XYZ file of C-alpha atoms in Angstrom:
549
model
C 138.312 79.566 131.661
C 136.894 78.168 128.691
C 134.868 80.201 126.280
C 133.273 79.314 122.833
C 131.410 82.139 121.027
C 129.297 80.425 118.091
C 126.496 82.178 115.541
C 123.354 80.386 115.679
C 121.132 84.398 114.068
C 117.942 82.788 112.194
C 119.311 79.129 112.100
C 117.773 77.865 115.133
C 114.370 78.797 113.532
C 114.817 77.018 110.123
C 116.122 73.895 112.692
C 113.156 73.824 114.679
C 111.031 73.724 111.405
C 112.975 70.965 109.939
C 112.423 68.946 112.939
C 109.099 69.328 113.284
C 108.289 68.447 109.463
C 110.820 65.558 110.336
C 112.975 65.590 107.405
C 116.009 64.220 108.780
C 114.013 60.792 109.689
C 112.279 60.839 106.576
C 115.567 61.346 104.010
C 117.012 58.567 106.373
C 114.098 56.284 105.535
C 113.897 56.990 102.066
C 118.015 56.864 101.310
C 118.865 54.418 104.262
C 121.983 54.196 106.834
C 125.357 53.198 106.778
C 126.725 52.963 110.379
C 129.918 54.031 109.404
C 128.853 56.981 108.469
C 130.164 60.010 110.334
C 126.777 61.949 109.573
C 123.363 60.469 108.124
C 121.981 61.538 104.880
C 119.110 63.074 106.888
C 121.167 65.218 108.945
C 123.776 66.322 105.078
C 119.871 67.241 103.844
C 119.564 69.175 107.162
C 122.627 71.010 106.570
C 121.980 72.000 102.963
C 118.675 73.773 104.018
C 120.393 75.729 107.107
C 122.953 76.542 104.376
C 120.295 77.273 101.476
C 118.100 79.700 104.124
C 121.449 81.400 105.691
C 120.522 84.363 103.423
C 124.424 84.550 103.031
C 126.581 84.679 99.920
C 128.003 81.034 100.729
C 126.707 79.100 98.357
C 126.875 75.054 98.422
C 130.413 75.407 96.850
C 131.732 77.249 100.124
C 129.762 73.981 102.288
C 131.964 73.650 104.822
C 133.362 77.214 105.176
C 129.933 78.321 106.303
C 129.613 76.224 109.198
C 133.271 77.092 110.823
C 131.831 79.881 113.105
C 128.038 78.411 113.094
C 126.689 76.646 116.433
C 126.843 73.081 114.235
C 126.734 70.876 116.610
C 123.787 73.015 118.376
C 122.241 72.624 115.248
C 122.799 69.527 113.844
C 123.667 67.221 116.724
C 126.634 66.118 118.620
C 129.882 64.771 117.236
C 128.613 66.779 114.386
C 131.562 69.186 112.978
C 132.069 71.217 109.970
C 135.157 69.062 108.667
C 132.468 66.475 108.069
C 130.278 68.290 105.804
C 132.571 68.792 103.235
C 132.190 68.666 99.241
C 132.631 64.941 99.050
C 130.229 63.638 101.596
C 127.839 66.786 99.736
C 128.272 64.976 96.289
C 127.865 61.490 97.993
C 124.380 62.416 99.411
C 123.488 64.218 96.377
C 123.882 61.292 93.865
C 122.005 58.902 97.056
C 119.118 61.189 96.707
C 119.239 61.134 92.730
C 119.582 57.574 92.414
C 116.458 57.199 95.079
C 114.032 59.455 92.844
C 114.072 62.965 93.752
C 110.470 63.577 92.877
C 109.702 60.387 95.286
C 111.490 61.910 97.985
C 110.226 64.658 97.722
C 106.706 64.140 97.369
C 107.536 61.823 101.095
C 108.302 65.230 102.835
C 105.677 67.209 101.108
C 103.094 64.112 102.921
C 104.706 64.882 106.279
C 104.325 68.504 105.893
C 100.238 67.719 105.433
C 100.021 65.745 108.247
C 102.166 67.649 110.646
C 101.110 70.676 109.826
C 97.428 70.379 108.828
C 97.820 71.633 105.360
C 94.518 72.601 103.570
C 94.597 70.251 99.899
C 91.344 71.733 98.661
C 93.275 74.240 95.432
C 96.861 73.383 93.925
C 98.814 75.743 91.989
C 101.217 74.422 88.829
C 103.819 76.423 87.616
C 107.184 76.505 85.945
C 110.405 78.487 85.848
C 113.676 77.675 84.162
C 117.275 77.552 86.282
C 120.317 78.854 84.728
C 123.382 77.340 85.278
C 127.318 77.840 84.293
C 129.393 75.318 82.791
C 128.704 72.658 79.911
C 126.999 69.659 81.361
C 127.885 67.299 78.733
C 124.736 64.793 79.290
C 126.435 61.447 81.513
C 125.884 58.337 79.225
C 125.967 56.321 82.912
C 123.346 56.966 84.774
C 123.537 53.995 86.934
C 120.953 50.987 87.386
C 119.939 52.073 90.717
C 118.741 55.597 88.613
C 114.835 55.984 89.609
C 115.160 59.151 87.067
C 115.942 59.959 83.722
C 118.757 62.797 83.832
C 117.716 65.757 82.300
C 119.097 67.750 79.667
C 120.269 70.822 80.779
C 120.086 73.294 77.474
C 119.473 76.419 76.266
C 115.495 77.574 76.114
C 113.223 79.712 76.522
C 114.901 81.505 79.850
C 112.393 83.203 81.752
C 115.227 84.856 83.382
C 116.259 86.665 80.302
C 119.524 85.272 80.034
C 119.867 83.351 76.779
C 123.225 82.973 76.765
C 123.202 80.142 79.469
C 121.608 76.935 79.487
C 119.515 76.132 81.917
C 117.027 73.203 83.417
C 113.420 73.629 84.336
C 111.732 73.360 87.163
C 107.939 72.025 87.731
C 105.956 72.908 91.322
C 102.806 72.309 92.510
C 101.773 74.092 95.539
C 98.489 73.850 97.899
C 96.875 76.969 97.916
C 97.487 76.823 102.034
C 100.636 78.846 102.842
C 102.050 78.070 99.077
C 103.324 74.862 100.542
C 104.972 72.962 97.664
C 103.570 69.605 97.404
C 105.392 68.382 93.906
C 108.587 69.019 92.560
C 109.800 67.394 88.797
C 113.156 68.827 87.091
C 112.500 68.512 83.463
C 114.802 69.551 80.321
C 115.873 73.207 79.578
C 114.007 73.055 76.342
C 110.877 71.767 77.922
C 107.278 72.936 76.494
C 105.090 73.571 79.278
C 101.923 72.943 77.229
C 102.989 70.032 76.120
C 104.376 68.737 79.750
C 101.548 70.309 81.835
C 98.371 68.027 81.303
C 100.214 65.075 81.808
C 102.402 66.397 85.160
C 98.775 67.014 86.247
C 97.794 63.571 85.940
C 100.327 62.331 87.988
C 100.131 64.719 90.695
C 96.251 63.600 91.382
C 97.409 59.936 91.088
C 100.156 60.461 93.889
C 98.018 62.045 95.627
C 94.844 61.049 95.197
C 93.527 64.794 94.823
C 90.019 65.734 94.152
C 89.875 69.175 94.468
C 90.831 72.007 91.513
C 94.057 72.438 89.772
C 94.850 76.087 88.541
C 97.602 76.715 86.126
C 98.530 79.765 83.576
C 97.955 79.757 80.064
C 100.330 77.525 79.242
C 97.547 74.415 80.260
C 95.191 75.994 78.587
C 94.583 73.943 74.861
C 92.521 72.014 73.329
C 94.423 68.744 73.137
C 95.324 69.855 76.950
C 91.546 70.237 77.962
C 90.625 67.094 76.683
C 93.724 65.169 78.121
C 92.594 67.004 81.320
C 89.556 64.294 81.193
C 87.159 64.281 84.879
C 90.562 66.457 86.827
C 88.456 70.031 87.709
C 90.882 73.025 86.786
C 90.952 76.565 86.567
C 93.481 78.442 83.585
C 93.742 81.429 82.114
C 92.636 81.780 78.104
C 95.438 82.541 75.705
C 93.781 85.962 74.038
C 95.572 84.102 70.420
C 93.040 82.002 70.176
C 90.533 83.779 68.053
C 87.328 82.637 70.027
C 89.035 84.215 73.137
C 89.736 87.361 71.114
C 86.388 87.882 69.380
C 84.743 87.677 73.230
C 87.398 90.195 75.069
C 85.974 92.404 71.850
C 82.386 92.357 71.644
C 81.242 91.651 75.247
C 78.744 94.009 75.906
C 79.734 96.657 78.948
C 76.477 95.528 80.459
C 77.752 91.862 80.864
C 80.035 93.025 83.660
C 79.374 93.171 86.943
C 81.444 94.633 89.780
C 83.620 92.055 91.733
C 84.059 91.202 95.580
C 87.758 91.943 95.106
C 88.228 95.422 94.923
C 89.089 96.913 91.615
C 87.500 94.206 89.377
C 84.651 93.776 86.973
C 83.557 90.094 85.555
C 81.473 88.906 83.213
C 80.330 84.855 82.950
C 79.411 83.330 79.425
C 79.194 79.230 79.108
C 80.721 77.964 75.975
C 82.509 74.827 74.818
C 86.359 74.329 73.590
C 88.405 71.302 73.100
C 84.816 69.421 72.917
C 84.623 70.093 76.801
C 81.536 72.176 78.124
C 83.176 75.131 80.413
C 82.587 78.399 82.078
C 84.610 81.793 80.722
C 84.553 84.249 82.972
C 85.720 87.638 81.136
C 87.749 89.996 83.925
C 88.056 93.419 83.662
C 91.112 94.862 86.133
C 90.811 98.524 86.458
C 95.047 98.568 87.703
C 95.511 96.453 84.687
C 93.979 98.597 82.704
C 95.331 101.918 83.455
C 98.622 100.103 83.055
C 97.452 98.758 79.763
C 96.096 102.229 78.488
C 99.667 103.451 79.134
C 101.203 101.015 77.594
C 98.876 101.080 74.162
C 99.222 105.087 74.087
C 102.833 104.222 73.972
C 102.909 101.428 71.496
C 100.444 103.997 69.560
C 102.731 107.050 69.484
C 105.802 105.077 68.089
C 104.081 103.247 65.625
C 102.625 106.665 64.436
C 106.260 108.322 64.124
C 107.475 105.043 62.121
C 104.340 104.925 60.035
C 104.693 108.551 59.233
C 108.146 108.286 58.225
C 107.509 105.746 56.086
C 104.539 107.890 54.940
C 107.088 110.923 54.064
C 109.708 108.694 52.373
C 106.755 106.779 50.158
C 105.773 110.847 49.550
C 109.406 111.491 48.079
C 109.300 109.076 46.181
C 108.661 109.694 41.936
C 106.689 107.349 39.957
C 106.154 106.760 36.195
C 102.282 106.660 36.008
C 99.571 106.807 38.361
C 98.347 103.717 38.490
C 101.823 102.791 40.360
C 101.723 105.555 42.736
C 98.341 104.149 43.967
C 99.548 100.791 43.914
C 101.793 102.001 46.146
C 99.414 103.817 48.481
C 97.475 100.732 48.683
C 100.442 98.436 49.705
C 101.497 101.015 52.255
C 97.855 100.863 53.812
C 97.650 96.995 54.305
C 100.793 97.784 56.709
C 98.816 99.639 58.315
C 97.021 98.268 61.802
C 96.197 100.966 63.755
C 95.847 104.221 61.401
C 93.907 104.983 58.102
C 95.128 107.143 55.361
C 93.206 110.220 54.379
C 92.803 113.046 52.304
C 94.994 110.889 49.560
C 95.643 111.964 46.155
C 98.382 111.367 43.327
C 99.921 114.794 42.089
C 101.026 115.149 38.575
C 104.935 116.884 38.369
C 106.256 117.952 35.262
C 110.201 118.291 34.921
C 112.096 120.279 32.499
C 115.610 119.696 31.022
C 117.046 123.409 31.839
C 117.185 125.203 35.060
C 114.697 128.260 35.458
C 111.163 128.888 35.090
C 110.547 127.288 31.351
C 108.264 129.058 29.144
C 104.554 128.902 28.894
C 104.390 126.905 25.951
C 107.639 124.861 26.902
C 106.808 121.101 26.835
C 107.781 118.885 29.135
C 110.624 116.518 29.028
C 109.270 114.228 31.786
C 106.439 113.487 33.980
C 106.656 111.488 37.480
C 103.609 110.946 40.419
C 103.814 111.447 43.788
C 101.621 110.560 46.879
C 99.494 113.071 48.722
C 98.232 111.987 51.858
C 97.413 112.522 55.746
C 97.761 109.760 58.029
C 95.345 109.345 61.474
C 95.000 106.879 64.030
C 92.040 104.779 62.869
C 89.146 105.311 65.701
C 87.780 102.142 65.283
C 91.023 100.760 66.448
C 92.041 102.999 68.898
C 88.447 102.205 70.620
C 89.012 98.176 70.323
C 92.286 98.608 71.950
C 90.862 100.591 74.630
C 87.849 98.522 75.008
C 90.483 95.526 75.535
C 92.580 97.135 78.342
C 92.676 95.131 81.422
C 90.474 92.576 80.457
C 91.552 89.010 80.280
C 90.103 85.318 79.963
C 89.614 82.701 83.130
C 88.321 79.017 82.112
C 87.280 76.542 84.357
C 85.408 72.620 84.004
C 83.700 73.408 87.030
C 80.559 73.865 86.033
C 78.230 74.104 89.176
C 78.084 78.036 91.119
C 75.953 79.226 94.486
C 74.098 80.587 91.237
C 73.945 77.254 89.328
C 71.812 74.419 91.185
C 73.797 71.314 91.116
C 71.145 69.720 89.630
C 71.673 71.844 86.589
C 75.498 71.197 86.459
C 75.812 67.600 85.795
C 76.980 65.192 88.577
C 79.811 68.304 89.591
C 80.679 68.021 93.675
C 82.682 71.323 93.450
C 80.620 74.513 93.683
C 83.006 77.729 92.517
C 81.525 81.355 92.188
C 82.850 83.826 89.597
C 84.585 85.721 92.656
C 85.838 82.780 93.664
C 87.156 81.310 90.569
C 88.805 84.788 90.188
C 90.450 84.602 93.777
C 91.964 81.267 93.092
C 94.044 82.111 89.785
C 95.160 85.259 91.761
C 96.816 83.083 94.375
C 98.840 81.483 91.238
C 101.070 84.298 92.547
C 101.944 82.296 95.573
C 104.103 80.007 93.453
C 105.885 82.607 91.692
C 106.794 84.731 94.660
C 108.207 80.795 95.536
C 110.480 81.478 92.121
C 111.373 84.629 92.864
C 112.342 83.571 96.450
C 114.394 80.958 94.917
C 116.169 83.345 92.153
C 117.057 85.361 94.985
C 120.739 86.786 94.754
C 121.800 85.679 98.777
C 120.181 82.138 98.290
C 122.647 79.750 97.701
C 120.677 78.278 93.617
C 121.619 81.959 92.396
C 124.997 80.290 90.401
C 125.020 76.554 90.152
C 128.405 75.031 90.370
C 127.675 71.222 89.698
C 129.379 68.331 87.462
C 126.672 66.546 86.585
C 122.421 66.956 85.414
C 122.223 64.200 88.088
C 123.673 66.367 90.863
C 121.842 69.332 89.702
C 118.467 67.396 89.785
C 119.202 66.380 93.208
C 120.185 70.603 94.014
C 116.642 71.066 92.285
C 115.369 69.212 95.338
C 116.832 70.679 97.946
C 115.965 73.899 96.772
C 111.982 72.492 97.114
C 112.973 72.063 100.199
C 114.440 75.092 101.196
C 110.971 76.718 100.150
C 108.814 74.181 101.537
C 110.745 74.816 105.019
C 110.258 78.759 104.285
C 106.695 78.687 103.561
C 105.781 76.160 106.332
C 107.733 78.524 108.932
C 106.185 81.812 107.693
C 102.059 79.908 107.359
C 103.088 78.629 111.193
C 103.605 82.178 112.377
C 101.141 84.217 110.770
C 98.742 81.515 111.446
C 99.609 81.955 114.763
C 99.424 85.575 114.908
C 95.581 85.957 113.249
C 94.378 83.288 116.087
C 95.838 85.243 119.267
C 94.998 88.758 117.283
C 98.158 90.002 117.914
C 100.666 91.950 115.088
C 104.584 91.987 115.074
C 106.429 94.845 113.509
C 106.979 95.422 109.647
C 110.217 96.331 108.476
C 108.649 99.954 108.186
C 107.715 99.769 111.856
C 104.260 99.417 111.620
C 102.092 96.340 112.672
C 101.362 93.281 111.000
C 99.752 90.028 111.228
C 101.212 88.816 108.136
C 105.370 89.524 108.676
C 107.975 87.906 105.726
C 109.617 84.911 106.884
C 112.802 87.169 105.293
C 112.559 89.666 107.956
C 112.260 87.502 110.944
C 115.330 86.192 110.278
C 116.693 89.668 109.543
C 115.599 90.472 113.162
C 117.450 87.506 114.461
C 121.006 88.405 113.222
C 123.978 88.987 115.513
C 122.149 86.068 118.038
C 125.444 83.892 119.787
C 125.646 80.781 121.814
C 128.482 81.324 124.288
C 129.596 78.337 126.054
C 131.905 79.006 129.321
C 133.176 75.471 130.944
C 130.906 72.865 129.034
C 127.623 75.593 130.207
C 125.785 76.930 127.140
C 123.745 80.432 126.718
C 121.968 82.044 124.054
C 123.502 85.845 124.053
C 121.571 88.938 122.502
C 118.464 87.581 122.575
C 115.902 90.665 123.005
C 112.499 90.152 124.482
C 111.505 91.503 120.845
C 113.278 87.584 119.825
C 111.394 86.100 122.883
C 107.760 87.445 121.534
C 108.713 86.426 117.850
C 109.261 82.898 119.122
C 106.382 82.183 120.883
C 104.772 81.793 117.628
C 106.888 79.843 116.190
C 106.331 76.381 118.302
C 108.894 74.855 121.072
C 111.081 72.804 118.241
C 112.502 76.493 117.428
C 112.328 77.366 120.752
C 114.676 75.031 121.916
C 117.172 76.118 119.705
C 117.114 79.325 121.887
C 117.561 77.435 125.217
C 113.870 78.945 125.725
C 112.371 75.713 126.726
C-alpha cells in the first residue's frame, strides 16, 4: 500500500485567495512565458506568498526546504516539486519582476483585487516605514536596459525600527480605506524624506488610478510647499504642532470651542483658516486616552526636569562670587534656562571670610568678601496650566471644504461633503496601514532578515511582501465581510465570539491539517467541523483546497 502524508495547515486558504485575485495569470501576463520553463513566473510568485504567509521561521533563504513536507503539488499544480523552486529559479523570477517595474506589477494585481473583490476606492491611506537589511549592498553600476526602475539605495536613515546600526530601504503604501487593501507599493532610498517624497507619490497614485476621492496621510504631507503641490487632489493630514500657527491654536482655543464627538472619548473643535496660500478646515481634537497618557507623561518630564534644575540651582548656590552684580548676572542666566519653573524668593548674600580659623573679633576686618545666590525654585503655573491645557489635543487639516453643516453652495465648486466626525474617523483608520507594517515586521514572516545580493532583488522582495499583505488583508475583509452579512461570530483566541476574527488566528486554527494520499486517492485528515464552519466563509477557491467542494 501506498501512503503519502503531506502538510497543507493554513496554506490551502492563502491558495484559494491567490487564485481568486488571479495572481498567477496576471504575473504571467505582465513577466511573460518561456515554455521551457519547469514552473511559470506566476506560479514562483505563488510560492513566495505561501512561503511569506507560512507564519514559519523559513525565510526565502530556506525556499526550497519549506516545501519538502508541504502538499506542493496540491498547492501549486502538478509536475510541480520542491527541487524546482530552488534559489536560482527564486533569483531568476526576482530580477524578471525587477526588470518589468515592480510598482507596475504591482499596481496590475492591486486592479484585480478591485474588481474581483469589489473594493470600496472612496479614502486611501499613504504611509511609510523603513526595512532593515544585513549585508553591504554596494549599489550595482548595471542595472540593465530592460530596468523599468531606478535601483534604490539601500542606506542608513532615519530607522523607524530603532536600529541605526543597519541600513535599510524604505517602503511607500497606499491603501483603500476598505479592508486596508494595498493599492500602491514604491521602494524608495533608505535616506528618503517623506515630506519631500509624499506630495509628489500622491500625484502619481491619482494619475494611475484616476482617483477622485480623499487622500489621508500623517504629518509628514503636511507643508506648505506640500499643500500647494497638493493642487485640486482633496486630502486629509495631521498638523505638525512645530509650526507656530498650529501651536498658538492647540493654546488659546477656548474650552467652549469643543464639542463632544460621535466617537467615544473625543472632543473637536472646527476653525477655517488658510496655510500654504490654500483655504482649509482645522479641526482641533481633544482625546481624553491621549490625554491621560499625556498628563502622565508631562508630570514625568516635570519631576525630572525639577530635580536637574534644582541641582543646578544648589551648585549655582555654592558657588562664590566677587561682587554682586555677577552673582545676579548669574541668577539671570540660570533663569533663561529655565522653561517650566520660575525662581523666587531670590536674593544675593554678602559673606565675609577671615584669614585665621575661629570666631575673629568684633572689630576684626575682613580679608575677603564673596556673593552667593539665595533662591527657591517652583514650577511656573502658567506653564504647568499650558501644558495641561495641551494634553491630548492635536491638529487635523483637510482641503475639503464643504460639511452636512456647510451648504455646498458656500464651499466653492467641492463634490466631497466630510463632517468633523468624519474627517476624524478617516485619519484614525491611518492605523490600518501601520498594523500592515507591523504585520510585515513580524518576527515569523519571512522580510524579518533580508538575505539578498542586490537593491534590485530586494526591490523585487519589497513586492512580494505587498503582496503577501494584500493576500492577508483581502482574505481577512472576505471573511469578516462574510460573517457581519449572515450575523454569525467565530471564536476569538480568548474563546469568546467575534465577527471580526485575525486572519493570524485562522490560520493558527488550521495547523496540524494533512493530505494523506493511499494508492493515487487523496483526503484531507484532521479537518474539524470547527475548519468546515471557518471555510464556508471563505469562498469555494479555498474550499477546494480542502477537498470540500
Amino acid at each position: 500500500m501506498d501512503i503519502v502524508v503531506q502538510t497543507v495547515d493554513h496554506l490551502g486558504i492563502v491558495a484559494g485567495i491567490v487564485d481568486e485575485l488571479g495572481v498567477v495569470e496576471t504575473i504571467n501576463e505582465c513577466l511573460g512565458q518561456d515554455p521551457h520553463e519547469q514552473i511559470s513566473a506566476g506560479i514562483a510568485v505563488k510560492a513566495m506568498i505561501l512561503n511569506g504567509l507560512g507564519f514559519v521561521s523559513a525565510p526565502l533563504y530556506l525556499f526550497e526546504q519549506f516545501f519538502e513536507s508541504k502538499a506542493t503539488e496540491h498547492l501549486l499544480g502538478s509536475d510541480v516539486l520542491p527541487q524546482y523552486l530552488n534559489d536560482d529559479r527564486l533569483g531568476r523570477v526576482l530580477d524578471r519582476l525587477y526588470q518589468t517595474g515592480i510598482t507596475s506589477v504591482f499596481l496590475a494585481i492591486c486592479l484585480e483585487a478591485v474588481k474581483r473583490f469589489d473594493v470600496s476606492c472612496e479614502r486611501a491611506h499613504l504611509d511609510a516605514t523603513s526595512m532593515s537589511v544585513s549585508g553591504d549592498y554596494v549599489q550595482s553600476t548595471d542595472t540593465g536596459s530592460l530596468a523599468a526602475t531606478v535601483p534604490i539605495q539601500v542606506c542608513h536613515g532615519y530607522s523607524r525600527d530603532h536600529r541605526p546600526d543597519l541600513k535599510q530601504f524604505v517602503m511607500n503604501l497606499v491603501c483603500w480605506g476598505d479592508g486596508d487593501i494595498p493599492a500602491f507599493l514604491e521602494l524608495a532610498d533608505g535616506n528618503q524624506s517623506d515630506k519631500a517624497r509624499f506630495a509628489g507619490l500622491l500625484g502619481e497614485f491619482q494619475q494611475q488610478w484616476e482617483f477622485e476621492g480623499v487622500h489621508v496621510a500623517d504629518s509628514a504631507l503636511y507643508s506648505a510647499d506640500n499643500v500647494q503641490q497638493l493642487g485640486s487632489l482633496r486630502w486629509i493630514s495631521r498638523v505638525p504642532l512645530t509650526l507656530a500657527q498650529a501651536n498658538a491654536l492647540i493654546e488659546d482655543i477656548d474650552d467652549s470651542a469643543f464639542r463632544p464627538s460621535q466617537r467615544d472619548g473625543y472632543r473637536i473643535a472646527e476653525v477655517c483658516c488658510t496655510y500654504g496660500d490654500v483655504q482649509q478646515r482645522w479641526i482641533v481634537v481633544e482625546s481624553s486616552h491621549r490625554q491621560a497618557s499625556d498628563l502622565k507623561q508631562w508630570e514625568k518630564r516635570c519631576a525630572k526636569s525639577t530635580q536637574r534644575k534644582q541641582t543646578e540651582l544648589d551648585r549655582l548656590s555654592h558657588q562664590p562670587f566677587a561682587c554682586e552684580a555677577d552673582a545676579q548676572k548669574a541668577v539671570e542666566r540660570f533663569e533663561k534656562t529655565l522653561n517650566y519653573h520660575l525662581i523666587t524668593d531670590s536674593n544675593i548674600v554678602k559673606q565675609a571670610h577671615y584669614g585665621h580659623p575661629g570666631r575673629p573679633a568684633k572689630t576684626a576686618p575682613p580679608t575677603s568678601v564673596s556673593y552667593h545666590v539665595q533662591a527657591t525654585l517652583t514650577l511656573d503655573p502658567e506653564a504647568d496650566a499650558l501644558q495641561r491645557r495641551r494634553a491630548g489635543r492635536f491638529i487635523l487639516a483637510t482641503n475639503v471644504l464643504a460639511s452636512p453643516e456647510i451648504p455646498l453652495e458656500e464651499a466653492d465648486t467641492d463634490s466631497i461633503h466630510l463632517s468633523t466626525d468624519e474627517i476624524l474617523s478617516e485619519y484614525k483608520a491611518q492605523q490600518g496601514t501601520e498594523r500592515g507594517f507591523r504585520f510585515l515586521k513580524d518576527p515569523l514572516f519571512f522580510t524579518s532578515s533580508v538575505f539578498l545580493k542586490s537593491p534590485e532583488r530586494i526591490m523585487a522582495l519589497g513586492m512580494i511582501m505587498g503582496l503577501c499583505l494584500l493576500v492577508y488583508n483581502l482574505g481577512q475583509r472576505q471573511l469578516r465581510n462574510a460573517l457581519k452579512v449572515a450575523h454569525e461570530t467565530l471564536p476569538n483566541q480568548l474563546g469568546k465570539l467575534t465577527e471580526t476574527p485575525t486572519l493570524r488566528w485562522v490560520f493558527q486554527c488550521f495547523m496540524a491539517i494533512h493530505m494523506v494520499s493511499i494508492n493515487g486517492q487523496q483526503q484531507i485528515v484532521n479537518l474539524t467541523e470547527n475548519h468546515r464552519n471557518i471555510l464556508r466563509f471563505l469562498g469555494s477557491a479555498s474550499q477546494a483546497y480542502y477537498l470540500l467542494c
